[in-house]
Short mmCIF file of C-alpha atoms in Angstrom, two decimals:
data_model
loop_
_atom_site.label_atom_id
_atom_site.label_comp_id
_atom_site.label_asym_id
_atom_site.label_seq_id
_atom_site.Cartn_x
_atom_site.Cartn_y
_atom_site.Cartn_z
CA UNK A 1 129.59 56.64 103.21
CA UNK A 2 132.02 59.53 102.86
CA UNK A 3 133.08 61.01 99.56
CA UNK A 4 136.68 59.81 99.42
CA UNK A 5 135.56 56.21 100.05
CA UNK A 6 133.08 56.41 97.16
CA UNK A 7 135.79 57.89 94.94
CA UNK A 8 138.23 55.11 95.75
CA UNK A 9 135.56 52.53 94.81
CA UNK A 10 134.89 54.31 91.52
CA UNK A 11 138.63 54.43 90.88
CA UNK A 12 138.91 50.71 91.54
CA UNK A 13 136.12 49.87 89.06
CA UNK A 14 137.01 52.58 86.53
CA UNK A 15 140.64 53.72 86.95
CA UNK A 16 140.77 55.94 83.83
CA UNK A 17 141.69 59.58 84.58
CA UNK A 18 139.68 62.60 83.45
CA UNK A 19 142.17 63.82 80.85
CA UNK A 20 142.34 60.32 79.33
CA UNK A 21 138.59 60.05 78.86
CA UNK A 22 138.54 61.20 75.22
CA UNK A 23 141.22 58.73 74.26
CA UNK A 24 139.52 56.03 76.27
CA UNK A 25 136.15 56.63 74.56
CA UNK A 26 137.63 56.46 71.05
CA UNK A 27 139.62 53.32 71.82
CA UNK A 28 136.65 51.65 73.45
CA UNK A 29 134.37 52.39 70.46
CA UNK A 30 137.03 50.83 68.22
CA UNK A 31 137.48 47.83 70.50
CA UNK A 32 133.73 47.35 70.95
CA UNK A 33 133.16 47.43 67.18
CA UNK A 34 135.93 44.97 66.39
CA UNK A 35 134.87 42.48 69.07
CA UNK A 36 131.18 42.85 68.25
CA UNK A 37 131.93 41.98 64.63
CA UNK A 38 134.21 39.12 65.70
CA UNK A 39 131.62 37.55 68.01
CA UNK A 40 128.80 37.91 65.48
CA UNK A 41 130.89 36.43 62.66
CA UNK A 42 131.85 33.41 64.77
CA UNK A 43 128.20 32.70 65.49
CA UNK A 44 127.16 33.24 61.87
CA UNK A 45 129.92 30.92 60.65
CA UNK A 46 128.68 28.13 62.89
CA UNK A 47 125.08 28.85 61.98
CA UNK A 48 125.87 28.52 58.28
CA UNK A 49 128.26 25.55 58.48
CA UNK A 50 126.89 23.27 61.21
CA UNK A 51 123.18 22.98 60.23
CA UNK A 52 123.93 22.91 56.48
CA UNK A 53 127.08 20.77 56.29
CA UNK A 54 127.75 19.39 59.78
CA UNK A 55 130.06 20.08 62.72
CA UNK A 56 132.57 17.62 61.28
CA UNK A 57 133.16 20.01 58.38
CA UNK A 58 134.70 22.52 60.82
CA UNK A 59 137.89 20.43 61.19
CA UNK A 60 138.25 20.11 57.43
CA UNK A 61 137.75 23.83 56.89
CA UNK A 62 140.29 24.66 59.63
CA UNK A 63 142.96 22.37 58.30
CA UNK A 64 142.70 22.35 54.53
CA UNK A 65 141.26 25.81 53.84
CA UNK A 66 141.91 28.21 56.71
CA UNK A 67 145.52 27.17 57.30
CA UNK A 68 146.87 27.76 53.75
CA UNK A 69 144.83 30.97 53.44
CA UNK A 70 146.10 32.27 56.79
CA UNK A 71 149.68 31.61 55.73
CA UNK A 72 149.14 33.44 52.43
CA UNK A 73 147.33 36.27 54.17
CA UNK A 74 150.12 36.71 56.73
CA UNK A 75 152.71 36.78 53.95
CA UNK A 76 150.67 39.34 52.02
CA UNK A 77 150.23 41.38 55.21
CA UNK A 78 153.97 41.41 55.88
CA UNK A 79 154.62 42.50 52.28
CA UNK A 80 152.00 45.24 52.64
CA UNK A 81 153.52 46.58 55.86
CA UNK A 82 156.75 47.18 53.96
CA UNK A 83 155.01 49.11 51.17
CA UNK A 84 152.08 50.94 52.76
CA UNK A 85 152.14 53.09 55.94
CA UNK A 86 150.42 51.34 58.83
CA UNK A 87 147.39 53.62 59.09
CA UNK A 88 146.58 52.98 55.43
CA UNK A 89 146.83 49.23 55.94
CA UNK A 90 144.02 49.43 58.46
CA UNK A 91 141.68 50.99 55.87
CA UNK A 92 142.88 48.65 53.18
CA UNK A 93 142.13 45.48 55.17
CA UNK A 94 138.83 46.80 56.49
CA UNK A 95 137.80 47.74 52.93
CA UNK A 96 138.67 44.29 51.70
CA UNK A 97 136.47 42.65 54.34
CA UNK A 98 133.75 45.22 53.72
CA UNK A 99 133.66 44.34 50.02
CA UNK A 100 133.68 40.57 50.66
CA UNK A 101 130.86 40.72 53.22
CA UNK A 102 128.78 43.09 51.06
CA UNK A 103 129.12 40.82 48.04
CA UNK A 104 128.21 37.79 50.15
CA UNK A 105 125.20 39.60 51.62
CA UNK A 106 123.85 41.09 48.37
CA UNK A 107 124.73 38.58 45.67
CA UNK A 108 126.07 35.27 46.96
CA UNK A 109 123.88 34.30 49.91
CA UNK A 110 120.52 35.04 48.20
CA UNK A 111 121.57 32.97 45.15
CA UNK A 112 123.15 29.89 46.72
CA UNK A 113 120.53 27.70 45.02
CA UNK A 114 122.01 28.74 41.66
CA UNK A 115 125.68 28.74 42.76
CA UNK A 116 125.76 25.41 44.59
CA UNK A 117 125.80 22.11 42.65
CA UNK A 118 122.69 19.92 42.72
CA UNK A 119 122.49 18.18 46.15
CA UNK A 120 121.35 14.89 44.52
CA UNK A 121 124.51 14.77 42.43
CA UNK A 122 126.58 15.35 45.56
CA UNK A 123 124.78 12.50 47.37
CA UNK A 124 125.46 10.21 44.40
CA UNK A 125 129.14 11.14 44.46
CA UNK A 126 129.31 10.52 48.23
CA UNK A 127 127.77 7.08 47.72
CA UNK A 128 130.43 6.32 45.11
CA UNK A 129 133.39 7.76 47.05
CA UNK A 130 132.57 7.40 50.76
CA UNK A 131 136.14 8.32 51.81
CA UNK A 132 135.77 11.74 50.17
CA UNK A 133 132.49 12.42 51.94
CA UNK A 134 133.51 15.65 53.69
CA UNK A 135 135.35 17.07 50.69
CA UNK A 136 132.26 16.51 48.56
CA UNK A 137 130.01 18.04 51.21
CA UNK A 138 132.19 21.16 51.27
CA UNK A 139 132.18 21.31 47.47
CA UNK A 140 128.40 21.00 47.54
CA UNK A 141 128.18 24.15 49.68
CA UNK A 142 131.38 25.86 48.50
CA UNK A 143 130.23 29.47 49.10
CA UNK A 144 129.63 28.67 52.79
CA UNK A 145 133.12 27.19 53.05
CA UNK A 146 134.65 30.37 51.61
CA UNK A 147 132.59 32.48 54.01
CA UNK A 148 133.92 30.38 56.92
CA UNK A 149 137.51 30.99 55.80
CA UNK A 150 136.99 34.77 55.57
CA UNK A 151 135.47 34.78 59.08
CA UNK A 152 138.45 32.88 60.48
CA UNK A 153 140.83 35.43 58.93
CA UNK A 154 138.97 38.37 60.46
CA UNK A 155 139.87 37.40 64.03
CA UNK A 156 143.65 37.35 64.36
CA UNK A 157 144.41 39.76 61.53
CA UNK A 158 142.06 42.60 62.33
CA UNK A 159 141.60 42.41 66.06
CA UNK A 160 144.99 41.56 67.32
CA UNK A 161 147.26 43.11 64.76
CA UNK A 162 145.66 46.36 63.86
CA UNK A 163 143.83 47.31 67.05
CA UNK A 164 146.63 46.76 69.55
CA UNK A 165 149.26 48.23 67.25
CA UNK A 166 147.20 51.41 67.06
CA UNK A 167 146.41 51.42 70.79
CA UNK A 168 150.10 51.07 71.65
CA UNK A 169 150.94 54.09 69.50
CA UNK A 170 148.49 56.42 71.24
CA UNK A 171 148.91 55.33 74.88
CA UNK A 172 151.94 55.62 77.12
CA UNK A 173 152.77 52.58 79.22
CA UNK A 174 151.63 54.52 82.30
CA UNK A 175 148.19 55.12 80.77
CA UNK A 176 148.03 51.58 79.44
CA UNK A 177 147.99 50.21 83.01
CA UNK A 178 144.74 52.06 83.62
CA UNK A 179 143.18 51.93 80.17
CA UNK A 180 143.82 48.37 78.94
CA UNK A 181 142.16 46.32 81.70
CA UNK A 182 139.07 48.53 81.48
CA UNK A 183 139.06 48.14 77.69
CA UNK A 184 139.18 44.39 78.04
CA UNK A 185 136.23 44.49 80.39
CA UNK A 186 134.26 46.64 77.95
CA UNK A 187 135.18 44.26 75.15
CA UNK A 188 133.20 41.55 76.90
CA UNK A 189 130.09 43.73 76.84
CA UNK A 190 130.42 43.54 73.06
CA UNK A 191 129.98 39.76 73.36
CA UNK A 192 126.83 40.18 75.42
CA UNK A 193 125.46 42.71 72.95
CA UNK A 194 126.29 40.59 69.88
CA UNK A 195 124.66 37.56 71.49
CA UNK A 196 121.50 39.53 72.28
CA UNK A 197 121.18 40.90 68.74
CA UNK A 198 121.58 37.43 67.21
CA UNK A 199 119.01 36.01 69.63
CA UNK A 200 116.43 38.69 68.95
CA UNK A 201 116.96 38.63 65.18
CA UNK A 202 116.68 34.82 65.09
CA UNK A 203 113.41 35.10 66.94
CA UNK A 204 111.75 37.85 64.89
CA UNK A 205 113.18 37.55 61.38
CA UNK A 206 113.40 34.70 58.92
CA UNK A 207 116.72 36.00 57.55
CA UNK A 208 118.98 35.92 60.56
CA UNK A 209 122.13 35.71 58.41
CA UNK A 210 121.26 38.66 56.15
CA UNK A 211 120.13 40.81 59.06
CA UNK A 212 123.34 40.31 61.04
CA UNK A 213 125.58 40.66 58.00
CA UNK A 214 123.97 44.01 57.27
CA UNK A 215 124.80 45.10 60.83
CA UNK A 216 128.38 43.90 60.35
CA UNK A 217 128.79 45.95 57.16
CA UNK A 218 127.48 48.99 59.07
CA UNK A 219 129.82 48.27 62.00
CA UNK A 220 132.87 48.02 59.71
CA UNK A 221 131.99 51.43 58.24
CA UNK A 222 131.56 52.85 61.74
CA UNK A 223 134.88 51.34 62.74
CA UNK A 224 136.70 52.97 59.82
CA UNK A 225 135.12 56.33 60.67
CA UNK A 226 136.13 56.04 64.35
CA UNK A 227 139.64 55.14 63.30
CA UNK A 228 139.79 58.15 60.99
CA UNK A 229 138.60 60.48 63.79
CA UNK A 230 141.06 58.92 66.30
CA UNK A 231 143.95 59.49 63.92
CA UNK A 232 142.98 63.16 63.62
CA UNK A 233 142.32 63.84 67.31
CA UNK A 234 144.88 61.73 69.16
CA UNK A 235 148.61 62.20 69.12
CA UNK A 236 149.83 59.17 67.23
CA UNK A 237 153.38 58.32 68.18
CA UNK A 238 154.64 56.68 65.00
CA UNK A 239 158.10 56.13 66.41
CA UNK A 240 156.51 53.50 68.64
CA UNK A 241 156.01 50.92 65.94
CA UNK A 242 155.81 47.35 67.06
CA UNK A 243 159.26 45.80 66.71
CA UNK A 244 159.30 44.00 63.37
CA UNK A 245 158.92 40.37 64.26
CA UNK A 246 158.51 38.73 60.89
CA UNK A 247 158.80 35.26 62.31
CA UNK A 248 158.02 32.38 60.01
CA UNK A 249 156.39 29.34 61.58
CA UNK A 250 159.62 27.41 61.08
CA UNK A 251 161.76 30.10 62.72
CA UNK A 252 159.30 30.34 65.60
CA UNK A 253 159.48 26.61 66.23
CA UNK A 254 163.27 26.81 66.24
CA UNK A 255 163.17 29.58 68.86
CA UNK A 256 160.71 27.62 71.00
CA UNK A 257 162.81 24.45 70.86
CA UNK A 258 165.93 26.40 71.86
CA UNK A 259 164.72 27.00 75.40
CA UNK A 260 163.11 24.64 77.91
CA UNK A 261 161.30 27.54 79.51
CA UNK A 262 159.62 28.46 76.22
CA UNK A 263 158.88 24.84 75.43
CA UNK A 264 156.83 24.50 78.63
CA UNK A 265 154.88 27.70 77.96
CA UNK A 266 154.28 26.42 74.45
CA UNK A 267 153.10 23.10 75.88
CA UNK A 268 150.46 24.92 77.93
CA UNK A 269 149.25 26.97 74.96
CA UNK A 270 149.17 23.98 72.62
CA UNK A 271 147.29 21.83 75.14
CA UNK A 272 144.61 24.43 75.79
CA UNK A 273 144.06 25.12 72.09
CA UNK A 274 143.81 21.47 71.04
CA UNK A 275 141.48 20.44 73.83
CA UNK A 276 139.24 23.45 73.25
CA UNK A 277 139.01 22.64 69.54
CA UNK A 278 138.24 18.93 70.03
CA UNK A 279 135.64 19.45 72.70
CA UNK A 280 133.88 22.18 70.71
CA UNK A 281 133.47 19.96 67.65
CA UNK A 282 131.92 17.20 69.78
CA UNK A 283 129.63 19.75 71.39
CA UNK A 284 128.53 21.41 68.12
CA UNK A 285 127.62 18.05 66.58
CA UNK A 286 125.12 17.62 69.41
CA UNK A 287 123.77 21.15 69.07
CA UNK A 288 123.04 20.28 65.45
CA UNK A 289 120.96 17.28 66.53
CA UNK A 290 119.05 19.53 68.87
CA UNK A 291 118.61 22.51 66.50
CA UNK A 292 118.88 21.24 62.92
CA UNK A 293 117.13 24.39 61.70
CA UNK A 294 119.28 27.46 61.01
CA UNK A 295 117.29 30.05 62.98
CA UNK A 296 117.09 27.94 66.12
CA UNK A 297 120.77 27.17 65.87
CA UNK A 298 121.50 30.89 65.59
CA UNK A 299 119.30 31.62 68.61
CA UNK A 300 121.28 29.10 70.62
CA UNK A 301 124.65 30.51 69.49
CA UNK A 302 123.34 33.95 70.51
CA UNK A 303 122.57 32.78 74.03
CA UNK A 304 125.93 31.07 74.27
CA UNK A 305 127.75 34.25 73.23
CA UNK A 306 125.79 36.20 75.85
CA UNK A 307 126.63 33.83 78.70
CA UNK A 308 130.25 33.76 77.55
CA UNK A 309 130.36 37.58 77.85
CA UNK A 310 128.83 37.58 81.34
CA UNK A 311 131.16 34.84 82.58
CA UNK A 312 134.25 36.65 81.25
CA UNK A 313 133.18 39.89 82.92
CA UNK A 314 132.81 38.14 86.29
CA UNK A 315 136.15 36.35 85.93
CA UNK A 316 137.97 39.50 84.85
CA UNK A 317 136.71 41.32 87.90
CA UNK A 318 137.90 38.61 90.27
CA UNK A 319 140.80 37.11 88.34
CA UNK A 320 143.31 39.75 89.40
CA UNK A 321 142.43 39.13 93.06
CA UNK A 322 143.03 35.40 92.68
CA UNK A 323 146.42 36.13 91.16
CA UNK A 324 147.29 38.37 94.08
CA UNK A 325 146.14 35.91 96.74
CA UNK A 326 147.54 32.63 95.43
CA UNK A 327 150.84 31.43 94.04
CA UNK A 328 151.64 31.36 90.32
CA UNK A 329 151.40 27.57 90.38
CA UNK A 330 147.93 27.55 91.93
CA UNK A 331 146.65 29.96 89.30
CA UNK A 332 148.33 28.16 86.39
CA UNK A 333 147.15 24.68 87.36
CA UNK A 334 143.53 25.76 87.85
CA UNK A 335 142.62 25.75 84.14
CA UNK A 336 143.74 22.16 83.44
CA UNK A 337 142.03 21.02 86.66
CA UNK A 338 138.79 22.71 85.57
CA UNK A 339 139.10 20.92 82.20
CA UNK A 340 139.81 17.53 83.80
CA UNK A 341 136.82 17.79 86.11
CA UNK A 342 134.30 19.10 83.59
CA UNK A 343 135.34 16.95 80.62
CA UNK A 344 134.95 13.69 82.57
CA UNK A 345 131.21 14.36 82.85
CA UNK A 346 130.93 15.62 79.28
CA UNK A 347 132.68 12.65 77.65
CA UNK A 348 131.01 10.03 79.80
CA UNK A 349 127.57 11.43 79.07
CA UNK A 350 128.44 11.42 75.33
CA UNK A 351 129.64 7.80 75.42
CA UNK A 352 126.74 6.54 77.56
CA UNK A 353 124.17 8.77 75.87
CA UNK A 354 121.45 6.10 75.77
CA UNK A 355 121.97 5.08 79.39
CA UNK A 356 121.66 8.62 80.76
CA UNK A 357 118.37 9.31 78.92
CA UNK A 358 116.06 8.18 81.81
CA UNK A 359 118.08 10.14 84.40
CA UNK A 360 118.10 13.28 82.27
CA UNK A 361 114.33 12.96 81.90
CA UNK A 362 113.58 12.32 85.59
CA UNK A 363 116.05 14.74 87.20
CA UNK A 364 116.36 17.63 84.70
CA UNK A 365 113.23 17.04 82.56
CA UNK A 366 115.27 17.16 79.34
CA UNK A 367 116.31 14.50 76.85
CA UNK A 368 119.89 13.22 76.66
CA UNK A 369 120.91 15.51 73.77
CA UNK A 370 119.62 18.60 75.59
CA UNK A 371 121.46 17.49 78.72
CA UNK A 372 124.73 17.01 76.78
CA UNK A 373 124.41 20.37 75.01
CA UNK A 374 123.77 22.12 78.35
CA UNK A 375 126.65 20.31 80.01
CA UNK A 376 128.97 21.09 77.10
CA UNK A 377 128.00 24.74 77.25
CA UNK A 378 128.79 24.96 80.98
CA UNK A 379 132.09 23.22 80.40
CA UNK A 380 133.18 25.43 77.52
CA UNK A 381 132.20 28.61 79.37
CA UNK A 382 134.08 27.54 82.51
CA UNK A 383 137.08 26.57 80.42
CA UNK A 384 137.20 29.79 78.40
CA UNK A 385 136.51 31.97 81.43
CA UNK A 386 139.35 30.37 83.39
CA UNK A 387 141.54 30.85 80.31
CA UNK A 388 140.86 34.61 80.21
CA UNK A 389 141.00 35.07 83.96
CA UNK A 390 143.87 32.79 84.99
CA UNK A 391 145.61 31.07 82.08
CA UNK A 392 146.38 34.19 80.02
CA UNK A 393 147.66 36.26 82.97
CA UNK A 394 149.90 33.42 84.26
CA UNK A 395 151.30 32.98 80.75
CA UNK A 396 152.05 36.73 80.56
CA UNK A 397 153.69 36.60 84.01
CA UNK A 398 155.94 33.78 82.86
CA UNK A 399 157.04 35.91 79.91
CA UNK A 400 157.57 39.02 82.03
CA UNK A 401 159.87 37.12 84.39
CA UNK A 402 162.02 35.84 81.52
CA UNK A 403 164.98 37.57 79.91
CA UNK A 404 164.65 40.11 77.06
CA UNK A 405 165.23 37.60 74.27
CA UNK A 406 162.42 35.33 75.46
CA UNK A 407 160.19 38.31 76.23
CA UNK A 408 160.16 39.63 72.68
CA UNK A 409 161.13 36.87 70.27
CA UNK A 410 159.87 34.01 72.40
CA UNK A 411 156.51 35.63 72.97
CA UNK A 412 156.09 36.39 69.28
CA UNK A 413 157.05 32.81 68.42
CA UNK A 414 154.56 31.30 70.87
CA UNK A 415 151.84 33.67 69.65
CA UNK A 416 152.50 32.90 65.99
CA UNK A 417 152.66 29.14 66.34
CA UNK A 418 150.66 28.43 69.49
CA UNK A 419 147.03 28.86 68.55
CA UNK A 420 147.57 28.16 64.85
CA UNK A 421 149.37 24.88 65.48
CA UNK A 422 146.96 23.73 68.17
CA UNK A 423 143.93 24.21 65.90
CA UNK A 424 145.72 22.57 62.99
CA UNK A 425 146.89 19.57 65.00
CA UNK A 426 143.43 19.09 66.50
CA UNK A 427 141.84 19.37 63.06
CA UNK A 428 144.39 16.95 61.61
CA UNK A 429 143.70 14.33 64.30
CA UNK A 430 139.96 14.71 63.85
CA UNK A 431 139.98 14.62 60.06
CA UNK A 432 142.16 11.48 60.12
CA UNK A 433 139.76 9.86 62.58
CA UNK A 434 136.82 10.88 60.37
CA UNK A 435 138.33 9.41 57.24
CA UNK A 436 139.31 6.15 58.96
CA UNK A 437 136.21 5.64 61.04
CA UNK A 438 133.87 4.98 58.20
CA UNK A 439 130.96 5.91 60.45
CA UNK A 440 132.31 9.35 59.52
CA UNK A 441 130.29 10.89 62.27
CA UNK A 442 131.62 12.52 65.36
CA UNK A 443 129.71 10.15 67.67
CA UNK A 444 131.81 7.15 66.64
CA UNK A 445 134.98 9.02 67.48
CA UNK A 446 134.08 10.15 70.97
CA UNK A 447 136.05 7.49 72.77
CA UNK A 448 139.23 8.08 70.72
CA UNK A 449 138.89 11.82 71.21
CA UNK A 450 138.51 11.35 74.96
CA UNK A 451 141.72 9.28 75.16
CA UNK A 452 143.60 11.91 73.14
CA UNK A 453 142.26 14.76 75.31
CA UNK A 454 143.50 13.00 78.45
CA UNK A 455 146.93 12.41 76.95
CA UNK A 456 147.12 16.13 76.11
CA UNK A 457 146.04 16.98 79.68
CA UNK A 458 148.97 14.96 81.05
CA UNK A 459 151.30 17.03 78.84
CA UNK A 460 149.64 20.24 80.08
CA UNK A 461 149.97 19.44 83.79
CA UNK A 462 153.59 18.32 83.29
CA UNK A 463 154.38 21.58 81.47
CA UNK A 464 152.92 23.64 84.32
CA UNK A 465 154.84 21.67 86.97
CA UNK A 466 158.17 21.93 85.17
CA UNK A 467 157.65 25.57 84.26
CA UNK A 468 156.82 26.33 87.88
CA UNK A 469 160.20 24.95 89.01
CA UNK A 470 162.05 27.35 86.70
CA UNK A 471 159.63 30.22 87.28
CA UNK A 472 159.85 30.14 91.07
CA UNK A 473 163.66 30.14 90.84
CA UNK A 474 163.57 33.19 88.55
CA UNK A 475 161.03 34.92 90.78
CA UNK A 476 163.39 34.38 93.74
CA UNK A 477 166.64 35.37 92.02
CA UNK A 478 165.25 37.98 89.65
CA UNK A 479 166.91 36.73 86.46
CA UNK A 480 166.43 33.79 84.16
CA UNK A 481 168.45 30.83 82.97
CA UNK A 482 167.69 28.75 79.94
#
């Protein structure tokens, strides 16, 4: 194998140039830290909420606690950006999280037995007011609910806003082409690493939560230090601030409704988010049956995070080739088709849980719950991997083809409302079902959830088809019409 051939392979896998290496290293340490913390926090949140309160509580937390807090936080953030220079904001937000997690680690979590009301009283209240069951359960473990809210705020605020804003200021668009895809790939190694640490700590320590929170506090400090060093060493182009898109949810919806093209993109985003949310809650309720004990649950979440990382790495490596080989439509329709095919098996095995028991035993040597949890895990990994590899890039391509207005305002609107609204709507549907179905357990809702998921899938496929008609016209003519 001659030298130039080897070099071209290295360039294909790692396109970053020699003079960009310093910048690349600093950005990747930042990215790795932020995603490591994000992945660990997600697992810890589930490990605290699901075994102690129940997977059903996740919908209530999303809707009635996370949503109002996220709105307040975004408002506060916008106010801050007008008062404080952007590099200070980064420290300010990180410090805030650092303080909250340290307090939780040192004072709150070790003393929950003092802070939480007496469980017997809660059970009595639930017996008296069955319709308020989930509210009372959350009140009974209120510190965990607050922790869950803080974790949910970490994701969008810290990762998306502050990291990419900083990255855009220090990289030219020419460098970005080489640096960003490689960064994204590295980011997935953070998932693998976070999963491994959770797994090992769940195996060898009793205090999996404390151990991982301590690491998170350390990682936040490391992150702030890296950021400080990057600001000193790299040329920060402060003229390149992100265009101020202070879009309220209401304004965003108005923008989306003004254009068919945007409405279809929004339909895709909404469909993916809602289905993902509803299937995950069903799945987590079964994991709880399998691993009611916190450490075992954490170990499982660790493995899941690891596999998720590996799958995303594989998809990212091949995703771009799929996009080059096939049409936009083929790539865009793949994710809903993957969901349709995998969710059929998942829902049917949930509904006919008792009937599949003998088959699960004889063929896979597992019980029905283990089979469902395994199946759910495969489905969610396939779904998320096809989202990263195909769904996200096709969505970006649709924006790139559009006119300037849609590119900037439309994209911001879909980003603001898309994921937020899909989680909220899914949580709303599920919490209504929970309050009305007095069984108040996820199992009783499975059939209703399945029907709703298939209705959403119809909307998704329709959106892709209609969007494709407009998109292929634009791609031919080179400009867009509303």
